[in-house]
Amino acid sequence: MPHQSGNSQRTESPTRLLRQFMWSNKGWYALSMLSIIASEIVMVQFPNLLGRFTDALSAHRLSGRMILQYAGWLLLVGVAYVILYGIGQLRNGQLGRAFEYQLRKRLFEHWERLSTSYFRRRSIGDLLNHAMNDVRAVREALTGGMNLFTNAIFLLVTTLVMTFRTISVRLTLVSIIPLLALPVFIIWWGPRIREASKSAQEALSDMAAVTEESLSAIRLVKATASEPVESARFTEKVDAIVQRQMVVFRRSGLFQTLIPFTGSVSFGIALAYGGYLTVSGQIALGSFVAFTLYLAMLITPLQQMGFVFNYFQRASASLKRLEVLLSEVPEIQDPAVPAPVTHLEGEIDVNLPAFQYPDGSEPVLRDIRFHVAAGQTVGIVGRTGSGKTTLVNLLPRVFNPPPGTVRMDGYDVHDLALRTLREAIAYVPQDGFLFSATIGENIGFSRDDATPQMLLQAAEYAGFRREIEQFPDGLDTVVGERGVTLSGGQKQRAAIARALLKDAPILILDDSLSAVDMNTEQHILAHLRRIRAGHTTIIVAHRLSAVRHADFILVLDGGRIVERGRHEALLEMGGLYASMYHLQEAAVEEVTS
Amino acid sequence: MSALTPSEQARRGGNRSMGSLLKLLPFAKRYRWHFAAVVLLVIVYNATTVLPPYLVKIAIDSDISGPRPNLHGLWTISLLYVGVVLLSVAANYLQILLVQYAGQSVVREIRVALFQHIERQSMAFFDTNAIGRLVTNVSSDTETVSQFFTNFFLSMLRDGLSLVMVVVAMFELNVRIAAWSMLLIPVLFGISALYRKRLRRAYQTTRTRLSNIMAFLAENLAGIRIIQIFHQEQRQAARFDALNRSHRQASVVEYRTSVLFNRTFEMLGNAAVAAVVWIGGGAVLHKTILFGTLYAFINYIRQFFQPINAITQQWNTLQSAAVAADRIGQVLSVEPAIVDAPNAFPLALEAVRGEVEFEHVTFAYKSEVPVLRDVSFRVPAGSFVGIVGPTGAGKSSLMSLLIRFYDPTSGRILLDGRDIRDIRQTDLHRAVGFVQQEANLFTGTVLDNIRLFRDDISRDAVIAAAEAVGAHEVVNRLPDGYDTFLYSKGANLSMGERQLISFARIVCLNPRVLILDEATANLDSHTEALVSRGLQAVSANRTTLVIAHRLATVRRADCIYVVNQGRIVESGPHEALLCRGGLYAEMYAKSGAAYEDGKMVQPI
Ligand SMILES: Nc1ncnc2c1ncn2[C@@H]1O[C@H](COP(=O)(O)OP(=O)(O)OP(=O)(O)O)[C@@H](O)[C@H]1O
Ligand SMILES: Nc1ncnc2c1ncn2[C@@H]1O[C@H](COP(=O)(O)OP(=O)(O)OP(=O)(O)O)[C@@H](O)[C@H]1O
Ligand SMILES: [Mg+2]
Ligand SMILES: [Mg+2]
């Protein structure tokens, strides 16, 4: 598997993304920090003014006008503070949301490039949780965390400076010894909180996964009276969340209370040691009082620091989870230098010694060799699990064939631009997936410019037109999620119409007539023969009536081609195909005889 | 299309949010003692935070600056201080733990209730509600609500307590001025009321848009293969971008509103101080009040606004929790369309004979167009019935009615002569098994998938069931046999293999009435033959209803019903239907592999 652009991939990891984001917005960040700091500086004037006012008032040095002046100044300072802080806060908020937006965008675009084999391993609920909760955690740290952080750092520094300036440097130094524990705490608890919140997020993911899975299978759940079982499965996941969240809170709570505790210990030391110094006359009482007042002011920013670091630890746990997600290298990528074609004629050449799923224990396809000339119709039949779907999935590179094994128009599919390759193939998957849009939008999925006539034409070929026209809303009928409000056969025919509208050089139908009745099947097949004349068509089927007219038929068994040839020839061979045929014909025979 | 369209949500939400939050309170009842303990701890904690300055004062007055400085006393005070601080740390830590535990537990209860409520809904609910939205309800809205029980509760306690203390102190100082200051309270409420609507609307829009994003993601991740094969990545990305962008926009508006709101209060606080300085200063000049009173008052007003500001911060939490609660409440308030009758009959599974009867059943998904019209038929216990007909005729709908995914518009359905609406749903679902064309598999081992996570079904029973339907060899081929781990939706199995698993499952569950809805459509003829032989063996004396497009599958049925456009147009055994030369005969003629454009080719 090609990993050529693994490096370019890594540059987009969320941490990198965050750094890039912050760097490219450094002006804004500087602005918001400055305005928060400025607001704090302005705010310091508030108590100063009040102090001066009370001093002057108690000394009876004030006139009515001066009182008004003081009040005016106070108001001005108050307003300036609110505005400055508000600006910083708003900016940070906008930046955080801009990053949230970018992260989600990045996630979706990343997911769009990952291959089917990736999504098989992941549950949708888990991915949703990443996009929902992890992204939010990062954003919260980036806004609320940033505001508090700036604030706390500023207060911490100014308070410390002030304490140093109040006489005894020795007293200050001795008193702030406990603060040295801060980095130790952060180093000790940081990773532990991070790890705990990672596992809490995983528990949330698990719950989302069970919810999504259970609701997707709701028909089965109800029909088998499995609600209690599902409820138990769900409860188990929810309990795991509670349990793991409590681990987070135990750790972060301890961290959060111990950080301000260091400040309190400092205060205690100051009280004892400073008191001693005062008593022994080494420092003045006034300095001692001022010193304790300043030290008391340390507690608040320390509390905030505790908060902020919790925020940051959780966010970094989430960031890590996102990083794991985003660092997944798309297994199927555009070639570095695509072959110089943009249109394929539809010739296919497969020369596949073996294909094995990444997590399979042995190859599911072996010695598959065949050639399809442009315009031919190929039938593929075989027992359940014989590898038919796997084989046709290799053509549009839903799964990656080994390099050089699948060629179209003489080009290795690995060398074709994905766009060229996939535009050349129209595919009706075995479980025709529909979106919860209108029927028209579903049929016209491959082209925005399709007119209603074109849509109806495609529906006509798929034997769906009459019913669409009978629906009260016609093409505008909304089908539920995954098409739940359509019948099985309607879903399948919508998927066929969607593929036919694409009008691609190669059409693949993977067991796509299984849910329609015989009349409809014959109708669709007749149309197919006509409109696909001269275009390559691959039909996978269990009902042999669907492949009877193929130019040649491949019979798969256990991952190998065991028979090949035209219908008549295969019948004569008297092998697997013939026995299938007789099983299906037995009924008719019974009656006609 | 969705029952909870965004505009509807916004419209309905406005007046009900707070009520929805209150409706969630009963979930907290079990934890009331936890919350009570938190109240105690908060009081202890608040007390410990006001003590230190007092201790310093004692230290200064009596030990340091007193007439006889007393080092011994100083040490005692310092030790006392350390004790108080330790108490404070302990109280704080315990309070965090307790409140979070209570909060998480409440959320746990809400989640479980919500999940169970959703699973109780009838199929009509799932036809219209996007799974991604429901997942958002269960995982994200509940998370937001939890903040109400933790942050909001704590802040109300802590800050409320401080506020009360300040107000009491103000009144003690000077009743008249204090009374005048209380004029601020209506102003505060006025401002909150003014912002409330805007805030709530902002939160609502953001939440709705977030859940739109999630619904889009859920669907597109499920259909990512289609997007890739049809090479529509760019268009879908553009659609996602539009949703994402509009969410960001709403989120910024929300944030701006809440910042504006909080800053307004802070501004008010500062203005109040300025006003006190102005008015009080004048009063001091005119000697109406003492300087000391003014001085104290200035401090109190500042202290008054500290908790107020903290509470207004939490006002945001309250609003967003209320909006989330409302979204949860909207789901919780949807009464399941299909509920057990109050006097529902408990069905003894062994006693079920399996006679099924439809009496003049008419049914429409959306009230205008009936999908089934006046359908009547009776299936004797233990018989094998085929149901055939063109696609979209209403065959699956017919069977959905039998297991009460929906209730008929008119007419009734009887099981053993009893209206199925009088049977408890769980009993009905145990008695009637349903295998659909789309096999649903879960993340987990093959074993668990076959027995549907029911531990009371033994491994041997599972293997026996798999052997009965011919799934045993298939499972054995898998890397770890019955312990092979299947990815979600059974993604690492072929379609036919998934169907085999669901067959084994139904045999395992052993229902009295068995419905197979095109359950063999993705099987090859050999496997199908194997399965039907197996099913015949296990279904020897149970009622079996089989929907099939491959007529060979139902050829041996005791009776075949031909459904067309919502009516039963023909019925009878295979031969009789062929002789009639109607729709069945026509379909049958076309069913052979040898059929070719109208003429019949004799098989060799
Ligand atoms: N993602 C996967 N990982 C591992 N094994 C897989 C995966 N997908 C399919 N298989 C296995 O590969 C084999 C071939 O599967 P495939 O889907 O190609 O069968 P098929 O011929 O299409 O069968 P059907 O007629 O039932 O659709 C099966 O045994 C299946 O269990
Ligand atoms: N959940 C639903 N909501 C609204 N309409 C529905 C719903 N399910 C089915 N229908 C409509 O009811 C009609 C009958 O559907 P039904 O699934 O019963 O057909 P069917 O006979 O099983 O067809 P098929 O052979 O294609 O499975 C169809 O026109 C279909 O569009
Ligand atoms: Mg297949
Ligand atoms: Mg159906």
PDB file of C-alpha atoms and ligand atoms in Angstrom, chain A residues 219 467 471 484-490 493 515-516, chain B residues 127 365-366 371 389-398 406 437 517-518 547 549, ligand 2:
ATOM      1  CA  ARG A 219     -36.476  -2.967  13.921  1.00  0.00           C
ATOM      2  CA  GLU A 467     -44.465   4.384  -8.609  1.00  0.00           C
ATOM      3  CA  PHE A 471     -46.405   9.188  -4.858  1.00  0.00           C
ATOM      4  CA  VAL A 484     -36.560   3.604   5.521  1.00  0.00           C
ATOM      5  CA  THR A 485     -39.815   4.900   4.140  1.00  0.00           C
ATOM      6  CA  LEU A 486     -39.402   3.031   0.878  1.00  0.00           C
ATOM      7  CA  SER A 487     -40.073  -0.628   0.298  1.00  0.00           C
ATOM      8  CA  GLY A 488     -37.099  -2.929  -0.171  1.00  0.00           C
ATOM      9  CA  GLY A 489     -37.517  -3.055  -3.914  1.00  0.00           C
ATOM     10  CA  GLN A 490     -38.074   0.684  -4.188  1.00  0.00           C
ATOM     11  CA  ARG A 493     -34.478   0.587  -7.770  1.00  0.00           C
ATOM     12  CA  ALA A 515     -35.480  -7.332  -3.895  1.00  0.00           C
ATOM     13  CA  VAL A 516     -37.583  -6.840  -6.997  1.00  0.00           C
TER      14      VAL A 516
ATOM     15  CA  ASP B 127     -39.153   6.902  10.222  1.00  0.00           C
ATOM     16  CA  TYR B 365     -48.314   5.479   6.787  1.00  0.00           C
ATOM     17  CA  LYS B 366     -49.356   9.018   6.067  1.00  0.00           C
ATOM     18  CA  VAL B 371     -50.934   1.212   1.607  1.00  0.00           C
ATOM     19  CA  GLY B 389     -46.513  -9.663  -5.215  1.00  0.00           C
ATOM     20  CA  PRO B 390     -44.860  -6.871  -7.120  1.00  0.00           C
ATOM     21  CA  THR B 391     -42.417  -4.637  -5.326  1.00  0.00           C
ATOM     22  CA  GLY B 392     -44.038  -1.874  -3.328  1.00  0.00           C
ATOM     23  CA  ALA B 393     -47.291  -3.821  -3.116  1.00  0.00           C
ATOM     24  CA  GLY B 394     -47.402  -3.684   0.668  1.00  0.00           C
ATOM     25  CA  LYS B 395     -46.099  -7.107   1.689  1.00  0.00           C
ATOM     26  CA  SER B 396     -43.608  -5.859   4.233  1.00  0.00           C
ATOM     27  CA  SER B 397     -46.138  -3.384   5.566  1.00  0.00           C
ATOM     28  CA  LEU B 398     -48.536  -6.253   6.146  1.00  0.00           C
ATOM     29  CA  TYR B 406     -47.525   0.153  13.396  1.00  0.00           C
ATOM     30  CA  GLN B 437     -34.053  -8.676   4.295  1.00  0.00           C
ATOM     31  CA  ASP B 517     -39.348 -11.059   4.707  1.00  0.00           C
ATOM     32  CA  GLU B 518     -37.238 -11.800   1.652  1.00  0.00           C
ATOM     33  CA  ILE B 547     -42.419 -13.144   1.656  1.00  0.00           C
ATOM     34  CA  HIS B 549     -39.812 -12.711  -4.928  1.00  0.00           C
TER      35      HIS B 549
HETATM   36  N1  LIG C   2     -42.133   3.672   6.747  1.00  0.00           N
HETATM   37  C1  LIG C   2     -42.835   4.051   5.682  1.00  0.00           C
HETATM   38  N2  LIG C   2     -43.364   5.289   5.623  1.00  0.00           N
HETATM   39  C2  LIG C   2     -44.081   5.670   4.542  1.00  0.00           C
HETATM   40  N3  LIG C   2     -44.316   4.894   3.475  1.00  0.00           N
HETATM   41  C3  LIG C   2     -43.818   3.650   3.477  1.00  0.00           C
HETATM   42  C4  LIG C   2     -43.045   3.168   4.577  1.00  0.00           C
HETATM   43  N4  LIG C   2     -42.660   1.913   4.307  1.00  0.00           N
HETATM   44  C5  LIG C   2     -43.175   1.619   3.092  1.00  0.00           C
HETATM   45  N5  LIG C   2     -43.858   2.655   2.594  1.00  0.00           N
HETATM   46  C6  LIG C   2     -44.579   2.682   1.320  1.00  0.00           C
HETATM   47  O1  LIG C   2     -45.582   1.717   1.373  1.00  0.00           O
HETATM   48  C7  LIG C   2     -45.686   0.999   0.160  1.00  0.00           C
HETATM   49  C8  LIG C   2     -45.602  -0.498   0.431  1.00  0.00           C
HETATM   50  O2  LIG C   2     -44.313  -0.805   0.933  1.00  0.00           O
HETATM   51  P1  LIG C   2     -43.894  -2.247   1.385  1.00  0.00           P
HETATM   52  O3  LIG C   2     -42.559  -2.130   1.991  1.00  0.00           O
HETATM   53  O4  LIG C   2     -44.951  -2.847   2.205  1.00  0.00           O
HETATM   54  O5  LIG C   2     -43.799  -2.994  -0.007  1.00  0.00           O
HETATM   55  P2  LIG C   2     -43.360  -4.459  -0.326  1.00  0.00           P
HETATM   56  O6  LIG C   2     -44.524  -5.160  -0.892  1.00  0.00           O
HETATM   57  O7  LIG C   2     -42.696  -5.073   0.837  1.00  0.00           O
HETATM   58  O8  LIG C   2     -42.312  -4.209  -1.499  1.00  0.00           O
HETATM   59  P3  LIG C   2     -40.896  -4.881  -1.774  1.00  0.00           P
HETATM   60  O9  LIG C   2     -41.168  -6.131  -2.446  1.00  0.00           O
HETATM   61  O10 LIG C   2     -40.255  -3.902  -2.690  1.00  0.00           O
HETATM   62  O11 LIG C   2     -40.196  -5.018  -0.480  1.00  0.00           O
HETATM   63  C9  LIG C   2     -44.573   1.516  -0.729  1.00  0.00           C
HETATM   64  O12 LIG C   2     -45.112   2.386  -1.692  1.00  0.00           O
HETATM   65  C10 LIG C   2     -43.677   2.278   0.193  1.00  0.00           C
HETATM   66  O13 LIG C   2     -43.134   3.403  -0.436  1.00  0.00           O
END
